[in-house]
Amino acid sequence: MTLNIIPQPNVVTPGAGAFVVRAETRIHAAQSATAVAAYLDEWLRAATGHTLPIVHTPAEKQGIALELVAGSDLGSEGYTLSVNGDQVRITAETAQGLFYGVQTLRQLLPPDAETPSAHPVDRTIPAVDIEDRPRFAWRGLMLDVCRHFFPVSFVKKLLDTMALYKLNVLHWHLTDDQGWRIEIKSLPRLTEVGSRRSASTKPDKRSGSGEDLTDVLDGIPYGGFYTQEEIREVVAYAQSRFITVVPEIEMPGHSVAALTSYPELGCVGQGYEVRTTWGIADEVLCAGKESTYEYVEKVLSEVVDLFPSEIIHIGGDECPKARWRECPHCQAAIEREGLNDEHELQSYFVRRVEKILEAKGRRLIGWDEILEGGLAPKATVMSWRGAKGGIEAATAGHPVVMSPNTSCYLDYYQAEDQDSEPLAIFGFVPLRRAYAFDATEGVPADKAGFVLGGQGNLWTEYISTGSHAEYMLFPRALALADALWAAHPRQDYTEFFERLQSHLPRLDQLGVNYRQPKDADRP
């Protein structure tokens, strides 16, 4: 029997026979594994219609056992899964490892087990022995909610699907020129003013390249933001699935929504309006005013209270220097600090933000533009303009998350025939290219340990609905999940594509609007 598991486990040894989940089946788990046992119990109750009690007694020879064991050498996310005719046994050093064992167990059952059973039914799990651990610690997806806003219900659904495929970081892009989406109680105008725009850009026509769209405004006011209570709800939901939510608060560029809310934070100080168009704005936070850093302190104080993530994303990308060149405050800062130019002024800005985060016990991550003018001492770099910036940072001994637009931008088209696809911004990242992604490619072998992992990014300029977002994310996100988890070297694309076929019905059962692979996607 072929076991089509995504991501591919490190070691799989098929056995003989099967374990049958019946009405009398028990789940054995220590108190320290109660949360994972409860998750498994809830899922199996829906899949079988059986009430499966959790018992905190030593595992018997029969039933389902979740065991925490020390010294397995599988790390914090590794696990073993053993299935025979009498028992299902999952072992791990941590509850997170047990949780990933449970996700693999889910995939050993047929896709229809993902929807509640109308009547009690026994479920058969094929015999197998699996030993597994991830290659990379950072296996993420980024969701942009600024260009278009997505409700809490969609974010939770995305987290559920991520958990099934062992993705463990949701990078939440919460602020940008087109909208401020997180409540900051000490700065209420950020949501009162900054969360709303007067209209949105819509494409009037598409060109052959997808890069030369004639855009018009739709004239429809648009807005939305998450309250702090909703943020906490999402973070707790993610934690229950062992997913870290990394918030992104853009600065000093991509800050027009913040400037519209508090104009004094800008170099010009007036005339700002939440952007209705996409692209890059010249209007950025003033790096020469002390009030800017007081604003950053206030925002990040509330952000770190909401998000337990050790790492906080500050953006740092696409920051034009035109206003800084003309700003007396910025020029005074350049002279006072002995900086050579506006690029070093951006580095000065990032270093000050890093100190603010360090004082709060957190670390900074930014897009690869934070390399320009000199990298902050302890910063992590997220490389998006290809892998070059990440290679440079890793070579210099800085932690890196690889997210190159060449492989990981999931807002790009999935087919060369753009007319056959929903509108995307531009670019082309087919399924096979996502699967071929190697986060350490080009990094010197002795520096590969600085690569934390990678992630897929979904920018939403032309993605306004959850259905469209899912179409762009899946199944390419499954290819990235495999690329970031499975041992290296991995199986070839043909083997992955065959495994994928059994997961498309599973996504159907979960109500995920994935893109059906086309002939061009076939090996």
Short mmCIF file of C-alpha atoms in Angstrom, two decimals:
data_model
loop_
_atom_site.label_atom_id
_atom_site.label_comp_id
_atom_site.label_asym_id
_atom_site.label_seq_id
_atom_site.Cartn_x
_atom_site.Cartn_y
_atom_site.Cartn_z
CA MET A 1 0.00 0.00 0.00
CA THR A 2 1.33 3.44 -0.94
CA LEU A 3 1.35 5.97 1.92
CA ASN A 4 0.89 9.42 0.44
CA ILE A 5 2.00 11.72 3.23
CA ILE A 6 2.85 15.44 2.86
CA PRO A 7 5.38 16.46 3.91
CA GLN A 8 7.27 13.26 3.18
CA PRO A 9 8.48 11.66 6.45
CA ASN A 10 12.20 10.89 6.78
CA VAL A 11 11.85 7.13 7.30
CA VAL A 12 8.75 5.11 6.38
CA THR A 13 8.58 1.34 6.80
CA PRO A 14 5.23 -0.16 5.72
CA GLY A 15 4.02 -3.06 7.85
CA ALA A 16 1.51 -5.87 7.56
CA GLY A 17 -2.07 -5.57 8.69
CA ALA A 18 -3.89 -2.57 10.13
CA PHE A 19 -5.27 -1.01 13.30
CA VAL A 20 -9.02 -0.46 13.44
CA VAL A 21 -10.47 2.44 15.44
CA ARG A 22 -13.59 1.02 17.08
CA ALA A 23 -16.11 2.20 19.65
CA GLU A 24 -14.10 0.56 22.43
CA THR A 25 -10.78 2.19 21.43
CA ARG A 26 -9.10 4.27 24.16
CA ILE A 27 -6.58 7.09 23.91
CA HIS A 28 -3.81 6.72 26.48
CA ALA A 29 -1.93 9.91 27.29
CA ALA A 30 -0.01 11.38 30.20
CA GLN A 31 -1.32 14.59 31.76
CA SER A 32 1.41 16.54 29.95
CA ALA A 33 0.02 15.36 26.62
CA THR A 34 -3.62 16.12 27.42
CA ALA A 35 -3.99 18.99 24.94
CA VAL A 36 -2.74 16.90 22.00
CA ALA A 37 -4.87 13.95 23.12
CA ALA A 38 -7.93 16.20 23.23
CA TYR A 39 -7.18 17.46 19.70
CA LEU A 40 -6.88 13.87 18.44
CA ASP A 41 -10.00 12.82 20.30
CA GLU A 42 -12.05 15.66 18.81
CA TRP A 43 -10.90 14.80 15.31
CA LEU A 44 -11.45 11.05 15.68
CA ARG A 45 -14.92 11.55 17.18
CA ALA A 46 -15.90 13.49 14.08
CA ALA A 47 -14.22 10.98 11.75
CA THR A 48 -15.73 7.86 13.37
CA GLY A 49 -18.78 8.95 15.32
CA HIS A 50 -17.33 7.02 18.28
CA THR A 51 -16.79 8.49 21.73
CA LEU A 52 -13.16 7.73 22.49
CA PRO A 53 -12.30 8.44 26.13
CA ILE A 54 -8.88 9.75 27.12
CA VAL A 55 -7.34 7.82 29.99
CA HIS A 56 -4.28 8.91 31.94
CA THR A 57 -2.95 5.44 32.57
CA PRO A 58 0.15 3.74 31.19
CA ALA A 59 -0.30 2.67 27.59
CA GLU A 60 -1.70 -0.80 27.16
CA LYS A 61 -0.89 -3.11 24.29
CA GLN A 62 -4.14 -2.05 22.69
CA GLY A 63 -5.48 1.40 21.83
CA ILE A 64 -3.87 4.66 20.83
CA ALA A 65 -0.92 5.83 22.95
CA LEU A 66 0.66 9.28 23.04
CA GLU A 67 3.95 9.16 24.92
CA LEU A 68 6.48 11.83 25.81
CA VAL A 69 9.96 10.35 25.95
CA ALA A 70 13.36 11.89 26.58
CA GLY A 71 16.55 11.30 24.62
CA SER A 72 15.07 10.36 21.26
CA ASP A 73 17.44 12.56 19.24
CA LEU A 74 14.46 13.71 17.18
CA GLY A 75 14.46 17.25 18.54
CA SER A 76 11.53 19.37 19.64
CA GLU A 77 9.43 18.70 16.52
CA GLY A 78 10.36 15.10 15.73
CA TYR A 79 8.22 12.03 16.43
CA THR A 80 7.84 8.33 15.82
CA LEU A 81 4.60 6.71 14.75
CA SER A 82 4.10 2.96 14.95
CA VAL A 83 0.90 1.23 13.83
CA ASN A 84 0.18 -2.49 14.10
CA GLY A 85 -2.92 -4.60 14.53
CA ASP A 86 -3.14 -3.90 18.27
CA GLN A 87 -1.89 -0.39 18.81
CA VAL A 88 -1.13 3.05 17.45
CA ARG A 89 1.82 4.53 19.31
CA ILE A 90 3.17 8.06 18.86
CA THR A 91 6.27 9.12 20.78
CA ALA A 92 8.07 12.46 20.92
CA GLU A 93 10.17 14.58 23.23
CA THR A 94 7.59 17.40 23.22
CA ALA A 95 3.88 17.94 22.81
CA GLN A 96 4.65 19.64 19.50
CA GLY A 97 6.28 16.46 18.22
CA LEU A 98 3.23 14.46 19.31
CA PHE A 99 1.02 16.92 17.48
CA TYR A 100 2.93 16.37 14.24
CA GLY A 101 2.63 12.63 14.73
CA VAL A 102 -1.13 13.13 14.98
CA GLN A 103 -1.13 15.06 11.67
CA THR A 104 0.63 12.16 9.98
CA LEU A 105 -1.90 9.79 11.54
CA ARG A 106 -4.70 11.89 10.04
CA GLN A 107 -3.18 11.47 6.60
CA LEU A 108 -3.13 7.68 7.00
CA LEU A 109 -6.93 7.76 7.04
CA PRO A 110 -8.93 8.39 3.85
CA PRO A 111 -9.92 11.96 2.88
CA ASP A 112 -13.56 11.46 3.87
CA ALA A 113 -12.40 11.18 7.48
CA GLU A 114 -11.96 14.97 7.39
CA THR A 115 -15.71 15.52 7.50
CA PRO A 116 -17.98 14.50 10.38
CA SER A 117 -19.42 11.03 10.02
CA ALA A 118 -23.23 10.90 9.83
CA HIS A 119 -23.23 7.62 11.76
CA PRO A 120 -20.67 5.58 13.70
CA VAL A 121 -18.06 3.97 11.49
CA ASP A 122 -14.87 2.06 12.21
CA ARG A 123 -11.73 3.50 10.63
CA THR A 124 -8.77 1.43 9.42
CA ILE A 125 -5.20 2.69 9.76
CA PRO A 126 -2.55 0.79 7.77
CA ALA A 127 0.39 -0.72 9.67
CA VAL A 128 3.55 1.35 9.39
CA ASP A 129 6.61 2.54 11.30
CA ILE A 130 7.65 6.17 10.81
CA GLU A 131 10.55 8.12 12.21
CA ASP A 132 10.42 11.78 11.35
CA ARG A 133 11.78 15.26 12.06
CA PRO A 134 11.87 18.51 10.07
CA ARG A 135 14.84 19.82 8.15
CA PHE A 136 14.06 23.47 8.99
CA ALA A 137 12.62 25.12 12.08
CA TRP A 138 10.86 27.96 10.19
CA ARG A 139 8.17 26.67 7.83
CA GLY A 140 5.85 29.54 7.16
CA LEU A 141 3.19 31.32 5.18
CA MET A 142 2.68 35.08 5.04
CA LEU A 143 -0.79 36.60 4.76
CA ASP A 144 -1.16 40.25 3.73
CA VAL A 145 -4.37 41.64 5.24
CA CYS A 146 -3.63 45.29 4.42
CA ARG A 147 -4.39 45.47 0.71
CA HIS A 148 -7.43 43.30 1.38
CA PHE A 149 -8.78 42.36 4.78
CA PHE A 150 -9.63 38.78 5.80
CA PRO A 151 -11.86 37.93 8.78
CA VAL A 152 -10.82 35.91 11.81
CA SER A 153 -12.77 32.91 10.50
CA PHE A 154 -10.59 32.77 7.37
CA VAL A 155 -7.38 33.12 9.37
CA LYS A 156 -8.42 30.22 11.61
CA LYS A 157 -9.26 28.06 8.60
CA LEU A 158 -5.83 28.83 7.15
CA LEU A 159 -4.21 27.88 10.46
CA ASP A 160 -6.06 24.55 10.44
CA THR A 161 -4.78 23.72 6.96
CA MET A 162 -1.26 24.84 7.84
CA ALA A 163 -1.27 22.56 10.88
CA LEU A 164 -2.26 19.53 8.82
CA TYR A 165 0.84 20.02 6.68
CA LYS A 166 3.16 20.89 9.59
CA LEU A 167 3.66 24.54 8.68
CA ASN A 168 4.50 26.32 11.91
CA VAL A 169 4.76 30.09 11.29
CA LEU A 170 2.02 32.50 10.21
CA HIS A 171 3.66 35.78 9.23
CA TRP A 172 0.79 38.27 9.58
CA HIS A 173 1.34 41.44 7.52
CA LEU A 174 -0.79 43.84 9.55
CA THR A 175 0.15 47.39 8.46
CA ASP A 176 0.89 49.06 5.15
CA ASP A 177 0.13 52.14 3.05
CA GLN A 178 -3.36 50.85 2.21
CA GLY A 179 -4.54 50.03 5.72
CA TRP A 180 -3.65 49.66 9.40
CA ARG A 181 -5.25 46.43 10.65
CA ILE A 182 -4.26 46.08 14.34
CA GLU A 183 -5.83 47.98 17.24
CA ILE A 184 -3.29 50.02 19.22
CA LYS A 185 -5.16 51.47 22.19
CA SER A 186 -2.63 54.18 23.00
CA LEU A 187 -2.84 55.44 19.40
CA PRO A 188 -6.54 55.08 18.52
CA ARG A 189 -6.38 57.07 15.28
CA LEU A 190 -4.36 54.26 13.70
CA THR A 191 -7.58 52.29 13.34
CA GLU A 192 -10.09 55.15 13.48
CA VAL A 193 -8.41 56.75 10.45
CA GLY A 194 -5.71 54.42 9.17
CA SER A 195 -7.84 51.30 8.75
CA ARG A 196 -10.03 52.94 6.08
CA ARG A 197 -9.41 54.06 2.53
CA SER A 198 -11.74 55.88 0.17
CA ALA A 199 -11.46 53.36 -2.66
CA SER A 200 -9.43 50.44 -3.95
CA THR A 201 -7.55 49.87 -7.17
CA LYS A 202 -9.03 47.45 -9.62
CA PRO A 203 -7.51 46.39 -12.92
CA ASP A 204 -9.19 47.76 -16.02
CA LYS A 205 -7.42 45.42 -18.40
CA ARG A 206 -4.69 42.82 -18.38
CA SER A 207 -1.68 42.67 -20.62
CA GLY A 208 0.22 39.64 -21.82
CA SER A 209 2.92 40.07 -19.17
CA GLY A 210 0.65 40.86 -16.24
CA GLU A 211 2.99 43.72 -15.30
CA ASP A 212 1.35 46.53 -17.26
CA LEU A 213 -2.17 46.73 -15.91
CA THR A 214 -4.28 49.80 -16.45
CA ASP A 215 -5.81 50.37 -13.02
CA VAL A 216 -8.85 52.40 -12.04
CA LEU A 217 -10.39 53.20 -8.66
CA ASP A 218 -13.63 51.47 -7.77
CA GLY A 219 -14.91 54.38 -5.67
CA ILE A 220 -15.98 52.06 -2.85
CA PRO A 221 -14.80 52.89 0.70
CA TYR A 222 -12.89 49.96 2.20
CA GLY A 223 -11.71 49.11 5.70
CA GLY A 224 -11.35 46.70 8.54
CA PHE A 225 -9.11 45.89 11.47
CA TYR A 226 -8.64 43.32 14.22
CA THR A 227 -9.43 44.27 17.79
CA GLN A 228 -6.94 43.24 20.42
CA GLU A 229 -9.42 40.63 21.60
CA GLU A 230 -9.55 39.15 18.09
CA ILE A 231 -5.76 39.20 17.87
CA ARG A 232 -5.52 37.25 21.14
CA GLU A 233 -8.14 34.81 19.85
CA VAL A 234 -6.13 34.10 16.70
CA VAL A 235 -2.84 33.81 18.60
CA ALA A 236 -4.35 31.34 21.08
CA TYR A 237 -5.89 29.31 18.26
CA ALA A 238 -2.52 29.19 16.51
CA GLN A 239 -0.73 28.17 19.71
CA SER A 240 -3.12 25.26 20.13
CA ARG A 241 -1.86 24.08 16.73
CA PHE A 242 1.81 24.82 17.54
CA ILE A 243 1.93 27.70 15.07
CA THR A 244 3.78 30.89 15.94
CA VAL A 245 2.15 34.10 14.71
CA VAL A 246 4.81 36.63 13.73
CA PRO A 247 3.30 40.12 13.34
CA GLU A 248 4.67 42.57 10.81
CA ILE A 249 4.45 46.28 11.60
CA GLU A 250 5.90 48.07 8.56
CA MET A 251 8.45 50.85 9.12
CA PRO A 252 9.89 53.23 8.07
CA GLY A 253 8.40 52.77 4.59
CA HIS A 254 4.92 51.48 3.70
CA SER A 255 3.59 53.70 6.51
CA VAL A 256 1.11 56.02 4.76
CA ALA A 257 -1.83 54.70 6.80
CA ALA A 258 0.07 55.59 9.99
CA LEU A 259 1.03 59.02 8.59
CA THR A 260 -2.58 59.74 7.67
CA SER A 261 -3.51 58.95 11.25
CA TYR A 262 -0.68 60.99 12.81
CA PRO A 263 0.73 63.41 10.18
CA GLU A 264 3.38 64.75 12.55
CA LEU A 265 5.27 61.46 12.14
CA GLY A 266 6.20 62.34 8.57
CA CYS A 267 8.84 64.65 7.14
CA VAL A 268 6.23 66.84 5.43
CA GLY A 269 3.76 66.68 8.29
CA GLN A 270 0.53 67.11 6.33
CA GLY A 271 -1.47 66.13 3.26
CA TYR A 272 -1.43 62.36 3.74
CA GLU A 273 -4.23 60.02 2.66
CA VAL A 274 -4.47 56.26 3.10
CA ARG A 275 -3.36 54.95 -0.27
CA THR A 276 -5.97 53.68 -2.69
CA THR A 277 -3.35 52.47 -5.17
CA TRP A 278 -0.63 49.86 -4.85
CA GLY A 279 3.09 50.30 -5.38
CA ILE A 280 5.62 52.32 -3.36
CA ALA A 281 5.00 55.72 -1.75
CA ASP A 282 7.62 58.43 -1.20
CA GLU A 283 5.93 59.29 2.10
CA VAL A 284 7.68 57.46 4.95
CA LEU A 285 8.22 57.86 8.66
CA CYS A 286 10.62 60.68 9.55
CA ALA A 287 13.82 59.06 10.82
CA GLY A 288 15.10 62.34 12.32
CA LYS A 289 12.32 63.12 14.80
CA GLU A 290 12.39 61.73 18.32
CA SER A 291 8.60 61.62 18.22
CA THR A 292 8.87 58.88 15.58
CA TYR A 293 10.72 56.60 17.99
CA GLU A 294 8.24 57.44 20.75
CA TYR A 295 5.50 56.28 18.36
CA VAL A 296 7.43 53.09 17.58
CA GLU A 297 7.84 52.43 21.31
CA LYS A 298 4.11 52.78 21.91
CA VAL A 299 3.14 50.53 19.01
CA LEU A 300 5.65 47.80 19.80
CA SER A 301 4.79 47.84 23.52
CA GLU A 302 1.25 46.76 22.66
CA VAL A 303 2.36 44.42 19.88
CA VAL A 304 4.66 42.40 22.14
CA ASP A 305 1.88 42.20 24.73
CA LEU A 306 -0.38 40.60 22.11
CA PHE A 307 2.13 38.32 20.39
CA PRO A 308 4.37 35.92 22.34
CA SER A 309 6.57 35.40 19.26
CA GLU A 310 10.24 35.86 20.06
CA ILE A 311 10.67 37.56 16.67
CA ILE A 312 8.82 40.70 15.53
CA HIS A 313 8.85 41.74 11.86
CA ILE A 314 9.42 45.45 11.19
CA GLY A 315 9.34 45.38 7.38
CA GLY A 316 12.14 47.73 6.36
CA ASP A 317 11.58 47.22 2.64
CA GLU A 318 10.97 49.64 -0.20
CA CYS A 319 11.73 52.83 1.70
CA PRO A 320 12.36 55.71 -0.74
CA LYS A 321 14.79 58.34 0.54
CA ALA A 322 13.40 61.39 -1.31
CA ARG A 323 11.71 62.95 1.73
CA TRP A 324 14.72 62.28 3.96
CA ARG A 325 17.01 64.13 1.54
CA GLU A 326 14.84 67.24 1.86
CA CYS A 327 13.99 66.93 5.58
CA PRO A 328 15.92 69.16 8.01
CA HIS A 329 15.26 66.69 10.85
CA CYS A 330 16.68 63.76 8.87
CA GLN A 331 19.67 65.75 7.64
CA ALA A 332 20.40 66.89 11.19
CA ALA A 333 20.32 63.26 12.34
CA ILE A 334 22.74 62.25 9.57
CA GLU A 335 25.16 64.97 10.67
CA ARG A 336 24.71 64.34 14.38
CA GLU A 337 25.25 60.57 14.10
CA GLY A 338 28.14 60.83 11.64
CA LEU A 339 26.26 58.94 8.91
CA ASN A 340 27.34 59.00 5.28
CA ASP A 341 23.95 59.07 3.59
CA GLU A 342 20.24 58.27 3.79
CA HIS A 343 20.92 54.53 3.45
CA GLU A 344 22.91 54.65 6.66
CA LEU A 345 20.07 56.69 8.16
CA GLN A 346 17.76 53.74 7.50
CA SER A 347 20.27 51.45 9.21
CA TYR A 348 20.31 53.91 12.14
CA PHE A 349 16.51 53.73 12.28
CA VAL A 350 16.50 49.93 12.24
CA ARG A 351 19.19 49.75 14.95
CA ARG A 352 17.12 51.99 17.23
CA VAL A 353 14.06 49.83 16.66
CA GLU A 354 16.16 46.76 17.40
CA LYS A 355 17.13 48.27 20.77
CA ILE A 356 13.47 48.95 21.54
CA LEU A 357 12.63 45.31 20.85
CA GLU A 358 15.66 44.00 22.75
CA ALA A 359 14.53 45.94 25.82
CA LYS A 360 11.26 44.02 25.56
CA GLY A 361 13.01 40.68 25.24
CA ARG A 362 12.33 40.29 21.52
CA ARG A 363 14.35 40.05 18.32
CA LEU A 364 13.94 41.89 15.04
CA ILE A 365 13.42 40.47 11.57
CA GLY A 366 13.13 42.54 8.41
CA TRP A 367 13.08 42.21 4.63
CA ASP A 368 16.49 42.11 2.95
CA GLU A 369 16.58 45.89 2.41
CA ILE A 370 17.65 46.19 6.05
CA LEU A 371 21.08 45.09 4.80
CA GLU A 372 21.48 48.44 3.04
CA GLY A 373 23.58 50.88 5.01
CA GLY A 374 24.71 48.17 7.41
CA LEU A 375 22.77 45.44 9.17
CA ALA A 376 21.63 45.81 12.78
CA PRO A 377 23.82 43.63 15.03
CA LYS A 378 21.34 40.90 15.96
CA ALA A 379 18.80 41.20 13.17
CA THR A 380 17.33 38.30 11.21
CA VAL A 381 16.97 38.83 7.46
CA MET A 382 14.01 37.66 5.39
CA SER A 383 15.24 37.47 1.82
CA TRP A 384 12.61 38.22 -0.82
CA ARG A 385 14.48 39.78 -3.78
CA GLY A 386 15.80 36.39 -4.77
CA ALA A 387 18.22 34.64 -2.42
CA LYS A 388 21.13 37.10 -2.72
CA GLY A 389 20.37 39.08 0.43
CA GLY A 390 19.86 35.93 2.45
CA ILE A 391 23.13 34.45 1.22
CA GLU A 392 24.93 37.66 2.15
CA ALA A 393 23.40 37.76 5.62
CA ALA A 394 24.02 34.06 6.34
CA THR A 395 27.61 34.38 5.16
CA ALA A 396 28.03 37.23 7.64
CA GLY A 397 26.64 35.05 10.43
CA HIS A 398 23.09 36.39 10.66
CA PRO A 399 19.96 34.22 10.91
CA VAL A 400 18.02 34.09 7.65
CA VAL A 401 14.55 33.12 6.46
CA MET A 402 14.49 32.50 2.73
CA SER A 403 11.41 33.70 0.88
CA PRO A 404 12.60 34.51 -2.65
CA ASN A 405 10.01 35.82 -5.06
CA THR A 406 11.39 33.40 -7.65
CA SER A 407 10.00 30.39 -5.74
CA CYS A 408 7.89 31.55 -2.82
CA TYR A 409 5.62 34.38 -3.99
CA LEU A 410 2.23 32.70 -4.07
CA ASP A 411 0.49 35.80 -5.43
CA TYR A 412 2.29 35.18 -8.74
CA TYR A 413 0.60 33.37 -11.60
CA GLN A 414 0.57 29.57 -11.56
CA ALA A 415 0.46 29.20 -15.34
CA GLU A 416 2.15 30.90 -18.27
CA ASP A 417 -1.26 31.21 -19.92
CA GLN A 418 -2.46 34.07 -17.75
CA ASP A 419 -5.81 34.41 -19.48
CA SER A 420 -6.78 31.01 -18.09
CA GLU A 421 -6.07 32.11 -14.50
CA PRO A 422 -7.62 34.52 -12.00
CA LEU A 423 -5.90 37.89 -12.05
CA ALA A 424 -2.55 38.02 -10.25
CA ILE A 425 -0.08 40.85 -9.83
CA PHE A 426 2.64 39.48 -12.15
CA GLY A 427 5.37 36.84 -12.15
CA PHE A 428 5.17 33.09 -12.58
CA VAL A 429 5.73 30.47 -9.89
CA PRO A 430 4.40 27.08 -11.02
CA LEU A 431 3.88 24.16 -8.67
CA ARG A 432 7.10 22.42 -9.75
CA ARG A 433 9.17 25.52 -8.96
CA ALA A 434 7.68 25.78 -5.48
CA TYR A 435 8.51 22.13 -4.89
CA ALA A 436 12.11 22.64 -6.10
CA PHE A 437 12.72 25.39 -3.51
CA ASP A 438 15.85 24.76 -1.43
CA ALA A 439 16.34 27.31 1.32
CA THR A 440 20.10 26.71 1.52
CA GLU A 441 20.87 26.86 -2.20
CA GLY A 442 23.84 29.14 -2.76
CA VAL A 443 24.66 29.44 0.94
CA PRO A 444 28.20 28.30 1.86
CA ALA A 445 28.03 24.85 3.44
CA ASP A 446 29.61 26.03 6.67
CA LYS A 447 27.00 28.82 6.95
CA ALA A 448 23.91 26.75 6.14
CA GLY A 449 23.08 26.52 9.84
CA PHE A 450 22.16 30.21 9.82
CA VAL A 451 19.23 29.48 7.49
CA LEU A 452 16.22 29.05 9.78
CA GLY A 453 13.99 27.94 6.91
CA GLY A 454 11.61 29.60 4.50
CA GLN A 455 8.06 30.60 3.75
CA GLY A 456 5.54 31.31 1.02
CA ASN A 457 4.14 34.84 0.74
CA LEU A 458 0.65 35.90 -0.30
CA TRP A 459 0.37 39.60 -1.10
CA THR A 460 -3.23 40.56 -1.77
CA GLU A 461 -3.36 43.58 -4.09
CA TYR A 462 -5.59 41.63 -6.49
CA ILE A 463 -6.86 39.02 -4.04
CA SER A 464 -10.00 40.22 -2.28
CA THR A 465 -11.73 37.00 -1.20
CA GLY A 466 -10.85 33.96 0.87
CA SER A 467 -11.71 31.72 -2.07
CA HIS A 468 -9.21 33.50 -4.33
CA ALA A 469 -6.59 33.46 -1.57
CA GLU A 470 -6.93 29.69 -1.18
CA TYR A 471 -6.69 29.22 -4.94
CA MET A 472 -3.35 31.02 -4.92
CA LEU A 473 -2.03 29.28 -1.80
CA PHE A 474 -2.94 25.69 -2.54
CA PRO A 475 -1.52 23.32 -3.59
CA ARG A 476 1.72 25.35 -3.87
CA ALA A 477 1.84 25.70 -0.07
CA LEU A 478 1.92 21.89 0.16
CA ALA A 479 4.93 21.84 -2.16
CA LEU A 480 6.70 24.35 0.10
CA ALA A 481 5.72 22.38 3.19
CA ASP A 482 7.41 19.34 1.69
CA ALA A 483 10.46 21.37 0.66
CA LEU A 484 10.93 22.77 4.18
CA TRP A 485 10.26 19.60 6.17
CA ALA A 486 11.54 16.61 4.23
CA ALA A 487 15.12 15.39 4.47
CA HIS A 488 17.60 16.54 1.85
CA PRO A 489 17.98 15.34 -0.86
CA ARG A 490 14.27 14.89 -1.42
CA GLN A 491 12.24 12.80 -3.84
CA ASP A 492 11.81 14.14 -7.37
CA TYR A 493 8.83 16.15 -8.57
CA THR A 494 7.18 13.13 -10.18
CA GLU A 495 7.00 11.36 -6.83
CA PHE A 496 5.61 14.48 -5.11
CA PHE A 497 2.98 14.98 -7.80
CA GLU A 498 1.79 11.41 -7.33
CA ARG A 499 1.54 11.91 -3.57
CA LEU A 500 -0.33 15.16 -4.10
CA GLN A 501 -3.19 13.46 -5.95
CA SER A 502 -4.55 11.87 -2.77
CA HIS A 503 -4.46 15.22 -0.98
CA LEU A 504 -6.66 17.08 -3.42
CA PRO A 505 -9.76 15.14 -2.28
CA ARG A 506 -8.69 15.88 1.30
CA LEU A 507 -8.64 19.60 0.53
CA ASP A 508 -12.09 19.14 -1.04
CA GLN A 509 -13.35 17.64 2.21
CA LEU A 510 -11.87 20.56 4.15
CA GLY A 511 -13.61 23.08 1.89
CA VAL A 512 -10.34 24.54 0.58
CA ASN A 513 -10.63 26.14 -2.85
CA TYR A 514 -7.33 24.90 -4.26
CA ARG A 515 -6.18 25.16 -7.86
CA GLN A 516 -6.58 21.88 -9.72
CA PRO A 517 -3.20 21.08 -11.35
CA LYS A 518 -3.28 21.37 -15.12
CA ASP A 519 -1.49 19.45 -17.88
CA ALA A 520 1.46 21.84 -17.70
CA ASP A 521 1.93 20.92 -14.03
CA ARG A 522 2.30 17.22 -14.75
CA PRO A 523 5.77 15.66 -14.63
#
